[in-house]
PDB file of C-alpha atoms in Angstrom:
ATOM      1  CA  UNK W 869       0.000   0.000   0.000  1.00 67.00           C
ATOM      2  CA  UNK W 870       1.280   3.446  -0.937  1.00 82.00           C
ATOM      3  CA  UNK W 871       2.019   5.804   1.946  1.00 90.00           C
ATOM      4  CA  UNK W 872      -0.240   8.835   2.248  1.00 95.00           C
ATOM      5  CA  UNK W 873       1.955  11.940   2.203  1.00 96.00           C
ATOM      6  CA  UNK W 874       0.716  14.607   4.591  1.00 97.00           C
ATOM      7  CA  UNK W 875       2.169  18.114   4.569  1.00 96.00           C
ATOM      8  CA  UNK W 876       2.519  19.434   8.127  1.00 96.00           C
ATOM      9  CA  UNK W 877       2.284  23.212   8.480  1.00 96.00           C
ATOM     10  CA  UNK W 878       3.112  24.497  11.955  1.00 93.00           C
ATOM     11  CA  UNK W 879       5.026  27.537  13.131  1.00 90.00           C
ATOM     12  CA  UNK W 880       8.303  26.862  14.865  1.00 87.00           C
ATOM     13  CA  UNK W 881       8.859  28.702  18.108  1.00 84.00           C
ATOM     14  CA  UNK W 882      11.006  28.554  21.209  1.00 84.00           C
ATOM     15  CA  UNK W 883       7.976  29.343  23.393  1.00 80.00           C
ATOM     16  CA  UNK W 884       6.164  26.027  23.680  1.00 81.00           C
ATOM     17  CA  UNK W 885       2.524  26.232  24.642  1.00 80.00           C
ATOM     18  CA  UNK W 886      -0.705  24.324  24.231  1.00 80.00           C
ATOM     19  CA  UNK W 887      -0.769  24.581  20.443  1.00 83.00           C
ATOM     20  CA  UNK W 888       2.734  23.158  20.132  1.00 85.00           C
ATOM     21  CA  UNK W 889       2.026  20.289  22.531  1.00 83.00           C
ATOM     22  CA  UNK W 890      -1.299  19.506  20.847  1.00 85.00           C
ATOM     23  CA  UNK W 891       0.126  19.430  17.340  1.00 87.00           C
ATOM     24  CA  UNK W 892       2.964  17.195  18.534  1.00 88.00           C
ATOM     25  CA  UNK W 893       0.414  14.775  20.048  1.00 86.00           C
ATOM     26  CA  UNK W 894      -1.528  14.633  16.786  1.00 88.00           C
ATOM     27  CA  UNK W 895       1.659  14.144  14.807  1.00 90.00           C
ATOM     28  CA  UNK W 896       2.753  11.293  17.077  1.00 90.00           C
ATOM     29  CA  UNK W 897      -0.668   9.661  16.650  1.00 89.00           C
ATOM     30  CA  UNK W 898      -0.434   9.460  12.853  1.00 91.00           C
ATOM     31  CA  UNK W 899      -1.570   6.014  11.733  1.00 92.00           C
ATOM     32  CA  UNK W 900       0.664   3.533   9.951  1.00 93.00           C
ATOM     33  CA  UNK W 901       0.983   4.336   6.281  1.00 94.00           C
ATOM     34  CA  UNK W 902       1.126   8.106   6.813  1.00 96.00           C
ATOM     35  CA  UNK W 903       4.347   9.882   5.918  1.00 96.00           C
ATOM     36  CA  UNK W 904       4.516  13.357   7.454  1.00 96.00           C
ATOM     37  CA  UNK W 905       6.380  15.947   5.396  1.00 96.00           C
ATOM     38  CA  UNK W 906       7.420  19.116   7.239  1.00 97.00           C
ATOM     39  CA  UNK W 907       6.310  22.254   5.399  1.00 97.00           C
ATOM     40  CA  UNK W 908       7.865  25.233   7.193  1.00 96.00           C
ATOM     41  CA  UNK W 909       6.777  28.756   6.278  1.00 95.00           C
ATOM     42  CA  UNK W 910       8.236  29.681   2.907  1.00 94.00           C
ATOM     43  CA  UNK W 911       8.940  26.021   2.081  1.00 96.00           C
ATOM     44  CA  UNK W 912       5.550  24.395   1.588  1.00 95.00           C
ATOM     45  CA  UNK W 913       5.965  21.201  -0.421  1.00 95.00           C
ATOM     46  CA  UNK W 914       3.457  21.035  -3.271  1.00 93.00           C
ATOM     47  CA  UNK W 915       1.716  17.963  -4.630  1.00 93.00           C
ATOM     48  CA  UNK W 916       1.152  16.006  -1.397  1.00 96.00           C
ATOM     49  CA  UNK W 917      -2.001  13.995  -0.689  1.00 96.00           C
ATOM     50  CA  UNK W 918      -3.278  16.072   2.235  1.00 96.00           C
ATOM     51  CA  UNK W 919      -2.239  19.027   4.397  1.00 97.00           C
ATOM     52  CA  UNK W 920      -2.684  19.726   8.100  1.00 97.00           C
ATOM     53  CA  UNK W 921      -2.354  23.330   9.272  1.00 96.00           C
ATOM     54  CA  UNK W 922      -1.758  24.253  12.892  1.00 93.00           C
ATOM     55  CA  UNK W 923      -0.573  27.669  14.083  1.00 91.00           C
ATOM     56  CA  UNK W 924       0.416  29.480  10.910  1.00 92.00           C
ATOM     57  CA  UNK W 925       1.276  33.066  11.858  1.00 91.00           C
ATOM     58  CA  UNK W 926       4.527  32.939   9.849  1.00 92.00           C
ATOM     59  CA  UNK W 927       2.839  31.563   6.713  1.00 94.00           C
ATOM     60  CA  UNK W 928       1.867  33.854   3.861  1.00 94.00           C
ATOM     61  CA  UNK W 929      -1.057  33.727   1.505  1.00 94.00           C
ATOM     62  CA  UNK W 930       1.401  32.560  -1.165  1.00 93.00           C
ATOM     63  CA  UNK W 931       2.347  29.569   1.042  1.00 94.00           C
ATOM     64  CA  UNK W 932      -1.302  28.572   1.360  1.00 95.00           C
ATOM     65  CA  UNK W 933      -2.144  29.004  -2.318  1.00 92.00           C
ATOM     66  CA  UNK W 934       0.081  25.975  -2.985  1.00 89.00           C
ATOM     67  CA  UNK W 935      -2.560  23.882  -1.139  1.00 94.00           C
ATOM     68  CA  UNK W 936      -5.571  24.901  -3.226  1.00 91.00           C
ATOM     69  CA  UNK W 937      -7.618  21.954  -4.401  1.00 92.00           C
ATOM     70  CA  UNK W 938      -5.975  19.546  -1.941  1.00 94.00           C
ATOM     71  CA  UNK W 939      -7.690  18.089   1.127  1.00 96.00           C
ATOM     72  CA  UNK W 940      -6.725  20.475   3.900  1.00 97.00           C
ATOM     73  CA  UNK W 941      -7.372  20.332   7.644  1.00 96.00           C
ATOM     74  CA  UNK W 942      -7.074  23.432   9.834  1.00 96.00           C
ATOM     75  CA  UNK W 943      -6.868  22.908  13.605  1.00 95.00           C
ATOM     76  CA  UNK W 944      -7.824  26.176  15.264  1.00 94.00           C
ATOM     77  CA  UNK W 945      -5.873  26.175  18.525  1.00 89.00           C
ATOM     78  CA  UNK W 946      -7.219  29.660  19.224  1.00 89.00           C
ATOM     79  CA  UNK W 947      -9.128  32.273  17.228  1.00 91.00           C
ATOM     80  CA  UNK W 948      -6.112  33.620  15.293  1.00 87.00           C
ATOM     81  CA  UNK W 949      -6.664  37.379  15.608  1.00 85.00           C
ATOM     82  CA  UNK W 950      -3.086  38.107  14.477  1.00 85.00           C
ATOM     83  CA  UNK W 951      -3.370  36.321  11.120  1.00 89.00           C
ATOM     84  CA  UNK W 952      -3.112  38.441   8.004  1.00 84.00           C
ATOM     85  CA  UNK W 953      -6.574  39.083   6.589  1.00 83.00           C
ATOM     86  CA  UNK W 954      -5.821  37.141   3.423  1.00 92.00           C
ATOM     87  CA  UNK W 955      -4.524  34.141   5.383  1.00 94.00           C
ATOM     88  CA  UNK W 956      -7.521  34.024   7.723  1.00 93.00           C
ATOM     89  CA  UNK W 957      -9.938  34.350   4.806  1.00 93.00           C
ATOM     90  CA  UNK W 958      -8.118  31.603   2.864  1.00 95.00           C
ATOM     91  CA  UNK W 959      -8.292  29.254   5.847  1.00 95.00           C
ATOM     92  CA  UNK W 960     -12.014  29.839   6.386  1.00 93.00           C
ATOM     93  CA  UNK W 961     -12.746  29.414   2.672  1.00 93.00           C
ATOM     94  CA  UNK W 962     -10.391  26.619   1.612  1.00 95.00           C
ATOM     95  CA  UNK W 963      -9.806  24.268   4.537  1.00 96.00           C
ATOM     96  CA  UNK W 964     -12.222  21.405   3.950  1.00 95.00           C
ATOM     97  CA  UNK W 965     -12.051  20.285   7.577  1.00 96.00           C
ATOM     98  CA  UNK W 966     -11.981  22.817  10.377  1.00 96.00           C
ATOM     99  CA  UNK W 967     -11.253  21.598  13.903  1.00 95.00           C
ATOM    100  CA  UNK W 968     -12.023  23.675  16.989  1.00 94.00           C
ATOM    101  CA  UNK W 969     -11.252  22.936  20.637  1.00 92.00           C
ATOM    102  CA  UNK W 970     -14.774  23.618  21.888  1.00 93.00           C
ATOM    103  CA  UNK W 971     -18.294  24.500  20.779  1.00 95.00           C
ATOM    104  CA  UNK W 972     -17.801  27.967  22.304  1.00 95.00           C
ATOM    105  CA  UNK W 973     -14.779  28.580  20.071  1.00 95.00           C
ATOM    106  CA  UNK W 974     -16.591  27.299  16.959  1.00 96.00           C
ATOM    107  CA  UNK W 975     -19.589  29.507  17.718  1.00 96.00           C
ATOM    108  CA  UNK W 976     -17.392  32.570  18.347  1.00 96.00           C
ATOM    109  CA  UNK W 977     -15.584  31.970  15.031  1.00 94.00           C
ATOM    110  CA  UNK W 978     -18.891  31.256  13.232  1.00 95.00           C
ATOM    111  CA  UNK W 979     -17.669  27.867  12.019  1.00 94.00           C
ATOM    112  CA  UNK W 980     -20.891  25.898  11.680  1.00 93.00           C
ATOM    113  CA  UNK W 981     -19.334  22.652  10.421  1.00 92.00           C
ATOM    114  CA  UNK W 982     -16.430  22.478  12.884  1.00 95.00           C
ATOM    115  CA  UNK W 983     -15.198  19.133  14.134  1.00 94.00           C
ATOM    116  CA  UNK W 984     -14.718  19.434  17.905  1.00 94.00           C
ATOM    117  CA  UNK W 985     -11.522  17.925  19.304  1.00 89.00           C
ATOM    118  CA  UNK W 986     -10.303  19.291  22.646  1.00 87.00           C
ATOM    119  CA  UNK W 987      -6.539  19.392  23.129  1.00 81.00           C
ATOM    120  CA  UNK W 988      -5.208  16.147  24.604  1.00 75.00           C
ATOM    121  CA  UNK W 989      -4.452  16.425  28.306  1.00 72.00           C
ATOM    122  CA  UNK W 990      -2.172  13.960  30.083  1.00 73.00           C
ATOM    123  CA  UNK W 991      -4.224  13.508  33.266  1.00 72.00           C
ATOM    124  CA  UNK W 992      -1.439  11.495  34.890  1.00 79.00           C
ATOM    125  CA  UNK W 993       0.458  14.777  35.312  1.00 74.00           C
ATOM    126  CA  UNK W 994      -2.276  15.948  37.703  1.00 73.00           C
ATOM    127  CA  UNK W 995      -2.735  12.782  39.810  1.00 77.00           C
ATOM    128  CA  UNK W 996      -0.315  13.822  42.544  1.00 74.00           C
ATOM    129  CA  UNK W 997      -1.996  17.213  42.948  1.00 71.00           C
ATOM    130  CA  UNK W 998      -5.409  15.553  43.187  1.00 61.00           C
TER     131      UNK W 998
END
């Protein structure tokens, strides 16, 4: 069986937060037969089978245009108020699957067809405090 090639768009940052941990969890959970191809800002690989977009503040509209017509998933870790207008509009218009963390977020962003997937939380980290 041919591997499915998935382009992975995610900002790189030294300040790790919930978005970075969540996207790493999803990446680690990729099923067998999925080959993840890193697509840093300015270096989006064209012609892959599918694309997954996480935080994308450093990506330009030109980066995203390379994905047009391909199955694209956008995981909204937040509401993205700092995105360039063209980037935000492209994401809302072109991402076939939009994932939000909660129904409140989806409602606030007016995404009616959002898939709801809360960020994974390792509850074992909180057992001692409980």
